[in-house]
XYZ file of C-alpha atoms in Angstrom:
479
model
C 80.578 155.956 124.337
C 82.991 155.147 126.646
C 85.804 154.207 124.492
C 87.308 155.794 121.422
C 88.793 155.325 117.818
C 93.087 155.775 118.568
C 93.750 154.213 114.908
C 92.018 154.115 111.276
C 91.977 152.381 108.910
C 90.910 153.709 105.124
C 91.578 152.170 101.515
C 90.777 153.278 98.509
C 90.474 151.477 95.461
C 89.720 152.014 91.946
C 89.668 150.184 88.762
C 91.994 150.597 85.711
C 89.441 149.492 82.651
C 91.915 149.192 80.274
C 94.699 147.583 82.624
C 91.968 145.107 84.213
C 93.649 146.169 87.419
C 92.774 148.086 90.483
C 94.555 151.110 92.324
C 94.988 150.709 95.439
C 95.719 153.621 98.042
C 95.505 152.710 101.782
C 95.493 154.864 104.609
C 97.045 154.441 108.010
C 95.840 156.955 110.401
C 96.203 157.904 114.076
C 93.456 159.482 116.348
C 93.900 161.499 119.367
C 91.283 163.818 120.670
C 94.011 166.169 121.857
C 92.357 169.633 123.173
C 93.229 172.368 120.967
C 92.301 174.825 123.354
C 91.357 175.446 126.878
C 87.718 175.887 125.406
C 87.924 172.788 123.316
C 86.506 169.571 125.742
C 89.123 167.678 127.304
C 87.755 163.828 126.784
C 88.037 161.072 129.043
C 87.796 158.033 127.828
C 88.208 154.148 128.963
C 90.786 151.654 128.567
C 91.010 147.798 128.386
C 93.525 146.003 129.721
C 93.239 142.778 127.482
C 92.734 145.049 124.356
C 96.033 147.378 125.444
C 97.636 143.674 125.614
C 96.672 142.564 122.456
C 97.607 145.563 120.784
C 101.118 145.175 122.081
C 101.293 141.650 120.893
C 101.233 143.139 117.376
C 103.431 146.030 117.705
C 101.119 149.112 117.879
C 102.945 152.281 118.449
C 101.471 153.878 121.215
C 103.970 156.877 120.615
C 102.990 157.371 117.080
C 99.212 157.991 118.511
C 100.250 161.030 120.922
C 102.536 162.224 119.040
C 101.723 161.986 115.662
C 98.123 162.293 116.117
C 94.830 163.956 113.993
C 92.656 165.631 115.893
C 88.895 165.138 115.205
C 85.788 167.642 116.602
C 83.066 166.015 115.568
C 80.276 167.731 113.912
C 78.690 168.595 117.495
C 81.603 169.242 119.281
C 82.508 171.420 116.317
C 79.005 173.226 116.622
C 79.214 174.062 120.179
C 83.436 175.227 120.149
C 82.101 177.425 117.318
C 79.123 179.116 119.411
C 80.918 179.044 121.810
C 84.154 180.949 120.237
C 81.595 183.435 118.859
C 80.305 184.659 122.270
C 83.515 184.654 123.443
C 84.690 186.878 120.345
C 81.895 189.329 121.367
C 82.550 189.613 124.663
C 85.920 190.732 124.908
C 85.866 192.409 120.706
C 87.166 195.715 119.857
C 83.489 196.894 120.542
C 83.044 195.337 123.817
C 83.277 198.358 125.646
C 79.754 199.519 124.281
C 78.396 195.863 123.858
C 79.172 195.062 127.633
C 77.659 198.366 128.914
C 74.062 197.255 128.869
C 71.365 198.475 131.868
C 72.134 195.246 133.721
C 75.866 195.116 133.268
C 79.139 196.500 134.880
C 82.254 195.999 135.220
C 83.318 192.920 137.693
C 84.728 194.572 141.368
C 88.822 193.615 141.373
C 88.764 191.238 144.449
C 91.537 192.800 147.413
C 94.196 190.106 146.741
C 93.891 190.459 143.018
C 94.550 195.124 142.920
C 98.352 194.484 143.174
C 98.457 192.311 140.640
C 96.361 194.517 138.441
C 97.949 197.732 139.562
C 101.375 196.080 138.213
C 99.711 195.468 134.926
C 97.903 199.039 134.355
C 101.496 200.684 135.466
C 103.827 197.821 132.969
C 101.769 199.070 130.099
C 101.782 202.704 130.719
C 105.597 202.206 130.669
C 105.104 200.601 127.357
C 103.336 203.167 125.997
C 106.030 205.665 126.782
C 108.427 203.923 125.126
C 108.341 204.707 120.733
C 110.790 201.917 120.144
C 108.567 198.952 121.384
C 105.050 197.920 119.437
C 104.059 195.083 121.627
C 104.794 193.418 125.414
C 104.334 190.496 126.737
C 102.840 190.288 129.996
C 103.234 187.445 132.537
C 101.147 184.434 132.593
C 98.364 184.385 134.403
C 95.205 182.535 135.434
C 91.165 183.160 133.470
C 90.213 185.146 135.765
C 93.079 187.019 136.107
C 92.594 187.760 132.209
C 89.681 189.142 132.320
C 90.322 191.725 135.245
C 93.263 192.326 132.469
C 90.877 192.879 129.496
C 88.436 195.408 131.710
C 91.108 197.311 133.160
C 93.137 198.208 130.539
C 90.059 198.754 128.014
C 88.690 201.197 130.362
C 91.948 202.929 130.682
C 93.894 203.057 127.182
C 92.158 202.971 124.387
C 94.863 202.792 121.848
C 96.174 199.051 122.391
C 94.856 195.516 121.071
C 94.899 192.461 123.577
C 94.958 189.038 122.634
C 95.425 186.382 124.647
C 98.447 183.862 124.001
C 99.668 180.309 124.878
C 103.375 179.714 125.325
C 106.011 177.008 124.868
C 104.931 175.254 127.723
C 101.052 175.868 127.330
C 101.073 178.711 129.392
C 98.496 181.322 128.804
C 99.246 185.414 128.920
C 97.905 188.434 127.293
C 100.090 190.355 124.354
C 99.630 193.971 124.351
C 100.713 195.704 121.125
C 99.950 199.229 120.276
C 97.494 200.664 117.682
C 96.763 203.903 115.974
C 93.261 204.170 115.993
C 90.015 202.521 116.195
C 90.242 201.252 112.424
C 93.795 199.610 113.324
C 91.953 198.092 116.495
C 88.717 196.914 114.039
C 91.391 195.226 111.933
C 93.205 193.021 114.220
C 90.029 192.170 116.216
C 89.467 191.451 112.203
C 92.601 189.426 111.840
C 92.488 187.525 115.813
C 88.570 186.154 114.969
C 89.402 185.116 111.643
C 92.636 183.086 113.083
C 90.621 181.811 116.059
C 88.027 180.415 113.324
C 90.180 178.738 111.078
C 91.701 176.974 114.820
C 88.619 175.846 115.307
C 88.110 174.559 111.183
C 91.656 173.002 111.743
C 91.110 171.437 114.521
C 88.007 169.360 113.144
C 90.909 167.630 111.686
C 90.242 164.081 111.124
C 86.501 164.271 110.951
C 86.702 165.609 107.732
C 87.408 162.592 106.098
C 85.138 161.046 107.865
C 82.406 163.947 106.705
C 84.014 163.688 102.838
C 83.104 159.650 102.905
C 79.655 160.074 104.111
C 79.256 163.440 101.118
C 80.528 160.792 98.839
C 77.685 158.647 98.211
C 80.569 155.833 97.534
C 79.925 152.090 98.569
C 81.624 151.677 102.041
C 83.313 148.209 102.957
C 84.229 146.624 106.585
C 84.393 143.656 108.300
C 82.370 142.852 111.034
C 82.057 146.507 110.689
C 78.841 147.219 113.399
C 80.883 148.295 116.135
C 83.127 149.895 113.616
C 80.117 152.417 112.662
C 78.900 152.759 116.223
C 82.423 154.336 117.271
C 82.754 156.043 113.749
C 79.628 157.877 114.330
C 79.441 158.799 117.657
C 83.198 160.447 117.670
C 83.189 162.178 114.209
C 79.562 162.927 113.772
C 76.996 162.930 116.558
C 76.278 161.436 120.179
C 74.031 157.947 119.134
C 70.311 157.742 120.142
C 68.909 155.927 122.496
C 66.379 154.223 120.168
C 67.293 151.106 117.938
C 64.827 152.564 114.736
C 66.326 155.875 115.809
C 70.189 154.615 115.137
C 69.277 152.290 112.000
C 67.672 156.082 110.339
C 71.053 158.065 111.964
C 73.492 155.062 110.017
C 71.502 154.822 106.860
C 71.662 158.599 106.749
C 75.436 159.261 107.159
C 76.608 156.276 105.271
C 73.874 155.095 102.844
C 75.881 152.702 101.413
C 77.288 150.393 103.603
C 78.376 146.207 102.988
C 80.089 144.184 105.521
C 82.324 141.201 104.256
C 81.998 138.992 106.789
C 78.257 139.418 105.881
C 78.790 138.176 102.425
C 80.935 135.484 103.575
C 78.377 133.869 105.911
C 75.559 133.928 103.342
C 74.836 132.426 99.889
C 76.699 131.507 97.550
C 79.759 131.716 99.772
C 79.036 130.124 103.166
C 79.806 126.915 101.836
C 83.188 127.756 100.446
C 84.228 129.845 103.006
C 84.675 127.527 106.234
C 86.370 130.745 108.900
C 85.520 134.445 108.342
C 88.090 135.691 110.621
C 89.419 138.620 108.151
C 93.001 136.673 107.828
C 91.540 133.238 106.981
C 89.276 134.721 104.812
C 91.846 136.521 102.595
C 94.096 133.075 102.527
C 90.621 130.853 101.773
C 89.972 133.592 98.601
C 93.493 133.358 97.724
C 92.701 130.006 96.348
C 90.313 128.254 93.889
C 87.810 128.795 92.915
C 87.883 132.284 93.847
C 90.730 135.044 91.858
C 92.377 137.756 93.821
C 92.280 141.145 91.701
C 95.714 142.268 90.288
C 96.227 145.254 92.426
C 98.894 147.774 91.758
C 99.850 150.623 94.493
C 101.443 154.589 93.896
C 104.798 154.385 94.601
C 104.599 155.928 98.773
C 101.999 152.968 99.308
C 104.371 150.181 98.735
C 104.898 149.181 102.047
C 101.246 147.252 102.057
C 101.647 145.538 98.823
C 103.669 142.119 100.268
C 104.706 142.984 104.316
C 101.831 141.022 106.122
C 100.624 143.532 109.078
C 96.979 142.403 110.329
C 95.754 144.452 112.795
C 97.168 147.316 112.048
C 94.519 149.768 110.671
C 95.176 150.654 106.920
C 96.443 147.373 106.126
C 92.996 145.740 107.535
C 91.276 148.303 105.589
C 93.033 147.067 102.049
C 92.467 143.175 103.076
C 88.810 143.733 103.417
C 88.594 145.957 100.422
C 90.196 142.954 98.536
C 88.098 140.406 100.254
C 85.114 142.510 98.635
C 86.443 142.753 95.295
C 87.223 139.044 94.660
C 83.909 138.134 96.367
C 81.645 140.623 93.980
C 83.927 139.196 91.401
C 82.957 135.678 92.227
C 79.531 136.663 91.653
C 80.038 137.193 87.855
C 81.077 133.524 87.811
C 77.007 132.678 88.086
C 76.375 135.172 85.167
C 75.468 134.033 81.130
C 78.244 134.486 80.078
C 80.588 135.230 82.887
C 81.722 138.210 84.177
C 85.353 138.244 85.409
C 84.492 141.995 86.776
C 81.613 142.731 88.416
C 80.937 147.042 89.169
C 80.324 147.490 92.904
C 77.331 149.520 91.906
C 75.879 145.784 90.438
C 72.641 144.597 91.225
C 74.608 141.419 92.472
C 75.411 143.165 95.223
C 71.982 144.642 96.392
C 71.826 141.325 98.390
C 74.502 142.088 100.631
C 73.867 146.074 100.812
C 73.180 147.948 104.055
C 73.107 144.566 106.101
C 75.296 144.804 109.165
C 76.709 141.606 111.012
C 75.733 141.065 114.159
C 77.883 138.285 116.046
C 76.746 135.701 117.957
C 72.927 136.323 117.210
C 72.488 133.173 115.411
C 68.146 134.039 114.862
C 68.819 137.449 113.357
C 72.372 137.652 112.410
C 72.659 140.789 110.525
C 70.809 144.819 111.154
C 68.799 145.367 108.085
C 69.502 149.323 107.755
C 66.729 149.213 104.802
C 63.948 148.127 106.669
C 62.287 146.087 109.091
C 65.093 143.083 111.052
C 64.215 139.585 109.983
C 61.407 138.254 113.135
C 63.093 135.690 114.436
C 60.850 132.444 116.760
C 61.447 133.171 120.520
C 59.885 129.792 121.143
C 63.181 128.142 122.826
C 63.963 131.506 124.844
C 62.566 131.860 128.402
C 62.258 134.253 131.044
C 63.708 133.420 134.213
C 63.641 134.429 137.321
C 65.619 132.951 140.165
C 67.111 133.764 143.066
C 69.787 136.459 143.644
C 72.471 134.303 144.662
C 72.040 132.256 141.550
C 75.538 132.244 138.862
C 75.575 131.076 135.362
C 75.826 127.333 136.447
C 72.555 127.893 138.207
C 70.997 128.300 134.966
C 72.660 125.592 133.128
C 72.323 122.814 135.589
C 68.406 123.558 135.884
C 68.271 123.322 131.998
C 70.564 120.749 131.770
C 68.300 117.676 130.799
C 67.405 120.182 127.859
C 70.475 120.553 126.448
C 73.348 124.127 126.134
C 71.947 127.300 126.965
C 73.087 131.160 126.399
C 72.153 133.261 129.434
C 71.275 136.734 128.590
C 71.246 138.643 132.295
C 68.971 141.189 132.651
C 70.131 142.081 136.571
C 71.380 139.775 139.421
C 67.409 138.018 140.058
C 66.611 137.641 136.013
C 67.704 136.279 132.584
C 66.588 135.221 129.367
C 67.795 132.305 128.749
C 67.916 130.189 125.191
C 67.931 126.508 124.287
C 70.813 125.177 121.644
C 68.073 122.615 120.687
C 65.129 124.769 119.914
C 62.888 121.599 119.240
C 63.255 120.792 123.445
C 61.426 124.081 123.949
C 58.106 123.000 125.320
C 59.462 119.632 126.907
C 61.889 122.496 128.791
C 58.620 124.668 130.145
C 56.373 121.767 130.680
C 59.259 120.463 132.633
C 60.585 123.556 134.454
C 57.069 125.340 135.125
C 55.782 125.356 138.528
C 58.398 122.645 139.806
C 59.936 125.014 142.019
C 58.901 128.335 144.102
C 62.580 128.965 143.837
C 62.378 130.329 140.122
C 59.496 131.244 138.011
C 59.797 130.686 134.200
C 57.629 132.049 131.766
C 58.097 132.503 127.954
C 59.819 135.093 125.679
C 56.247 136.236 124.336
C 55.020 136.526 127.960
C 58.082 138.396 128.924
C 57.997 140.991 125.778
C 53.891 141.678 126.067
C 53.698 141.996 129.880
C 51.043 139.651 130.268
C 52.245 138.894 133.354
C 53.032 141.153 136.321
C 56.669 142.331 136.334
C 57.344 142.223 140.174
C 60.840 142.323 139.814
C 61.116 145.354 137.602
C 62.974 147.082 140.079
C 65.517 145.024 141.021
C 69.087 146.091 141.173
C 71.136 146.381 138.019
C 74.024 144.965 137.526
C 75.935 144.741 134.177
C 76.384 140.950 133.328
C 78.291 139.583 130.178
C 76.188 136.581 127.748
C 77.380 133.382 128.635
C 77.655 129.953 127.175
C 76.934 126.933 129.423
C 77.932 123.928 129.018
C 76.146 120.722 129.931
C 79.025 118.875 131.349
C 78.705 121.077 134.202
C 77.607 119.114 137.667
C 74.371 119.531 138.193
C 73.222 121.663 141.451
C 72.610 119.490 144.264
């Protein structure tokens, strides 16, 4: 994906029995895919201006993301560094002056304008080795390449010293050359250097681990409007997302196989009613109030900052609203119980309802992912297929629908669309209407579109990204 996670958000909560209170810890924490190494990949990643805007409108700290930031390999990336460490680590081991000596290998020929350089280094180290009162030198900073010229010359010609390659204060790479007894000393420090060099790697996982510990723990896991939350979750601490739908619903459900999304629960029965905005803010004040109860939540002593200071938007405290807007709404729940139940367990069938559905916005037919099975079908009767002619903009569309009422265009590429009716009943007075009046645009219907019972001329036409827009009808019509 082209963008990534900078800040996240995580709350824990649990529930005092005896106190009729929850515990609540939340966590605040900044993301930076900083490489570790030279071998670790160096991402590139997108940003938008309106979101960098926004961001600064409510006082994110840009600074406290570089600097203060968690690295986080994900599972993958974590894979590959690893292998790729390991060859590495047998290449240029203790032993790699019998491993690299195979039929088919020999040692690389020192290019002309690179012999000086090397000469300097075999002659700085025999120096060295005269010298009983120094263990290990330094030697300048050089270039890959360079390096490993270094590590075949001076293998084949002392056999007493241990190399290890180095990074400086100001990320500058050289070799250190330090002097060894024996072959046993040499064993042990090639010992030591791969056993530091994997626990680099293990550290520098960083983040993901938390990430890997939440999806281990089997526990119920709560967001709002949480789908994109998941998509960018997954694909930066766990694995690069499929390319099939079924394939990512299987890939969610098995990382996090609990999952419930508030704003879900607040657009469904019994709450949609009550609950007039599900914007994560107005939610929280609507819940505030009758007939719904906030819990009584108490916080450890270094969390205190999030128990009254209102900061939406900022990660961790986003994390402990929602987690609050799920406990008073399971709560609420218990209210429809004989007798009541002021507390109702997370693990409560009253909650099965609202498990593993995602929120999807703006898709008013099928407005949540079912991650246990099959999506609701929704009737494609009021959606068309259009195709028009390349010139044609979003007002096209409307104005030729407009004696049908609102539309959403969906564009497909710059000659085709799918485009839906706001009043579904108008469907069939819209392609009685619009069918065959003009060799300008062809419609046909949704069904037609999905089956292919038509031919799809136009398969090939240029693509062009295009965002869903809402028309509407008190646009001119096209002359």
């Amino acid at each position: 994906m082209d963008f990534i996670i900078l800040q996240f958000g995580l709350c824990t909560f649990k529930f005092d029995n005896k106190k009729k209170r929850l515990t609540a810890q939340p966590y605040n924490f900044q993301i930076f895919p900083r490489p570790y190494s030279h071998q670790a990949p160096d991402r590139r990643f997108m940003c938008q201006s309106s979101s960098i805007d926004f961001l600064v409108s409510q006082g994110f700290d840009f600074n406290k993301v570089f600097y203060e930031d968690n690295t986080c390999l994900s599972i993958q990336t974590n894979a590959e560094v690893a292998q790729g460490r390991s060859c590495k680590l047998l290449n240029i081991s203790g032993n790699a002056r019998i491993i690299d000596m195979g039929p088919n290998k020999g040692p690389i020929a020192i290019p002309d304008d690179q012999k000086d350089f090397i000469n300097g280094i075999v002659d700085s180290i025999s120096c060295f080795m005269d010298k009983n009162d120094e263990q290990s030198l330094d030697l300048p900073s050089c270039n890959g390449f360079q390096r490993k010229l270094i590590y075949q010359t001076v293998r084949a010609k002392f056999t007493s010293v241990h190399l290890e390659a180095k990074k400086g204060e100001k990320k500058e790479r050289y070799i250190c050359v330090t002097k060894v007894s024996g072959e046993e000393e040499l064993k042990m420090r090639e010992g030591a250097k791969q056993a530091a060099e994997r626990a680099e790697i293990d550290d520098a996982v960083g983040f993901s681990k938390v990430i890997r510990k939440l999806s281990q723990s089997g526990k119920i896991i709560v967001g709002h409007n949480m789908l994109l939350d998941v998509l960018h979750t997954i694909d930066q601490f766990h694995f690069p997302l499929p390319d099939e739908y079924e394939d990512f619903k299987s890939m969610v459900k098995c990382i996090f196989p609990k999952l419930v999304d508030t704003k879900l629960m607040a657009q469904n029965h019994p709450f949609k009613d009550l609950i007039h905005c599900s914007v994560l803010n107005d939610l929280h004040r609507i819940l505030s109030h009758k007939p719904f109860q906030l819990p009584e939540v108490d916080f450890p002593e270094s969390f205190k900052q999030y128990s009254a200071d209102s900061k939406y938007h900022e990660a961790g405290y986003d994390a402990f609203i929602t987690g609050l807007c799920f406990a008073t709404m399971k709560n609420f729940l218990g209210s429809f119980q004989k007798p009541q139940k002021d507390f109702v367990s997370p693990t409560s069938p009253l909650i099965e309802p609202f498990m593993n559905k995602l929120f999807m916005m703006r898709n008013f037919e099928v407005p949540y992912m079912n991650l246990n099975g099959p999506d609701l079908q929704a009737n494609r009767d009021h959606v068309f297929y259009l195709i028009m002619p390349k010139d044609w903009k979003s007002n096209d569309v409307s104005n030729l629908f407009t004696d049908y009422g609102n539309v959403q265009v969906f564009w497909i590429d710059d000659m085709s669309a799918l485009v839906s009716l706001y009043k579904k009943d108008n469907w069939k007075n819209a392609y009685n209407g619009l069918s065959g009046k003009n060799t300008n645009y062809e419609i046909r219907t949704y069904q037609s579109f999905v089956t292919g019972k038509k031919d799809n001329e136009n398969k090939n036409h240029p693509q062009r990204k295009r965002h869903i827009e809402e028309v509407e009808e008190d646009i001119p019509k096209k002359k």
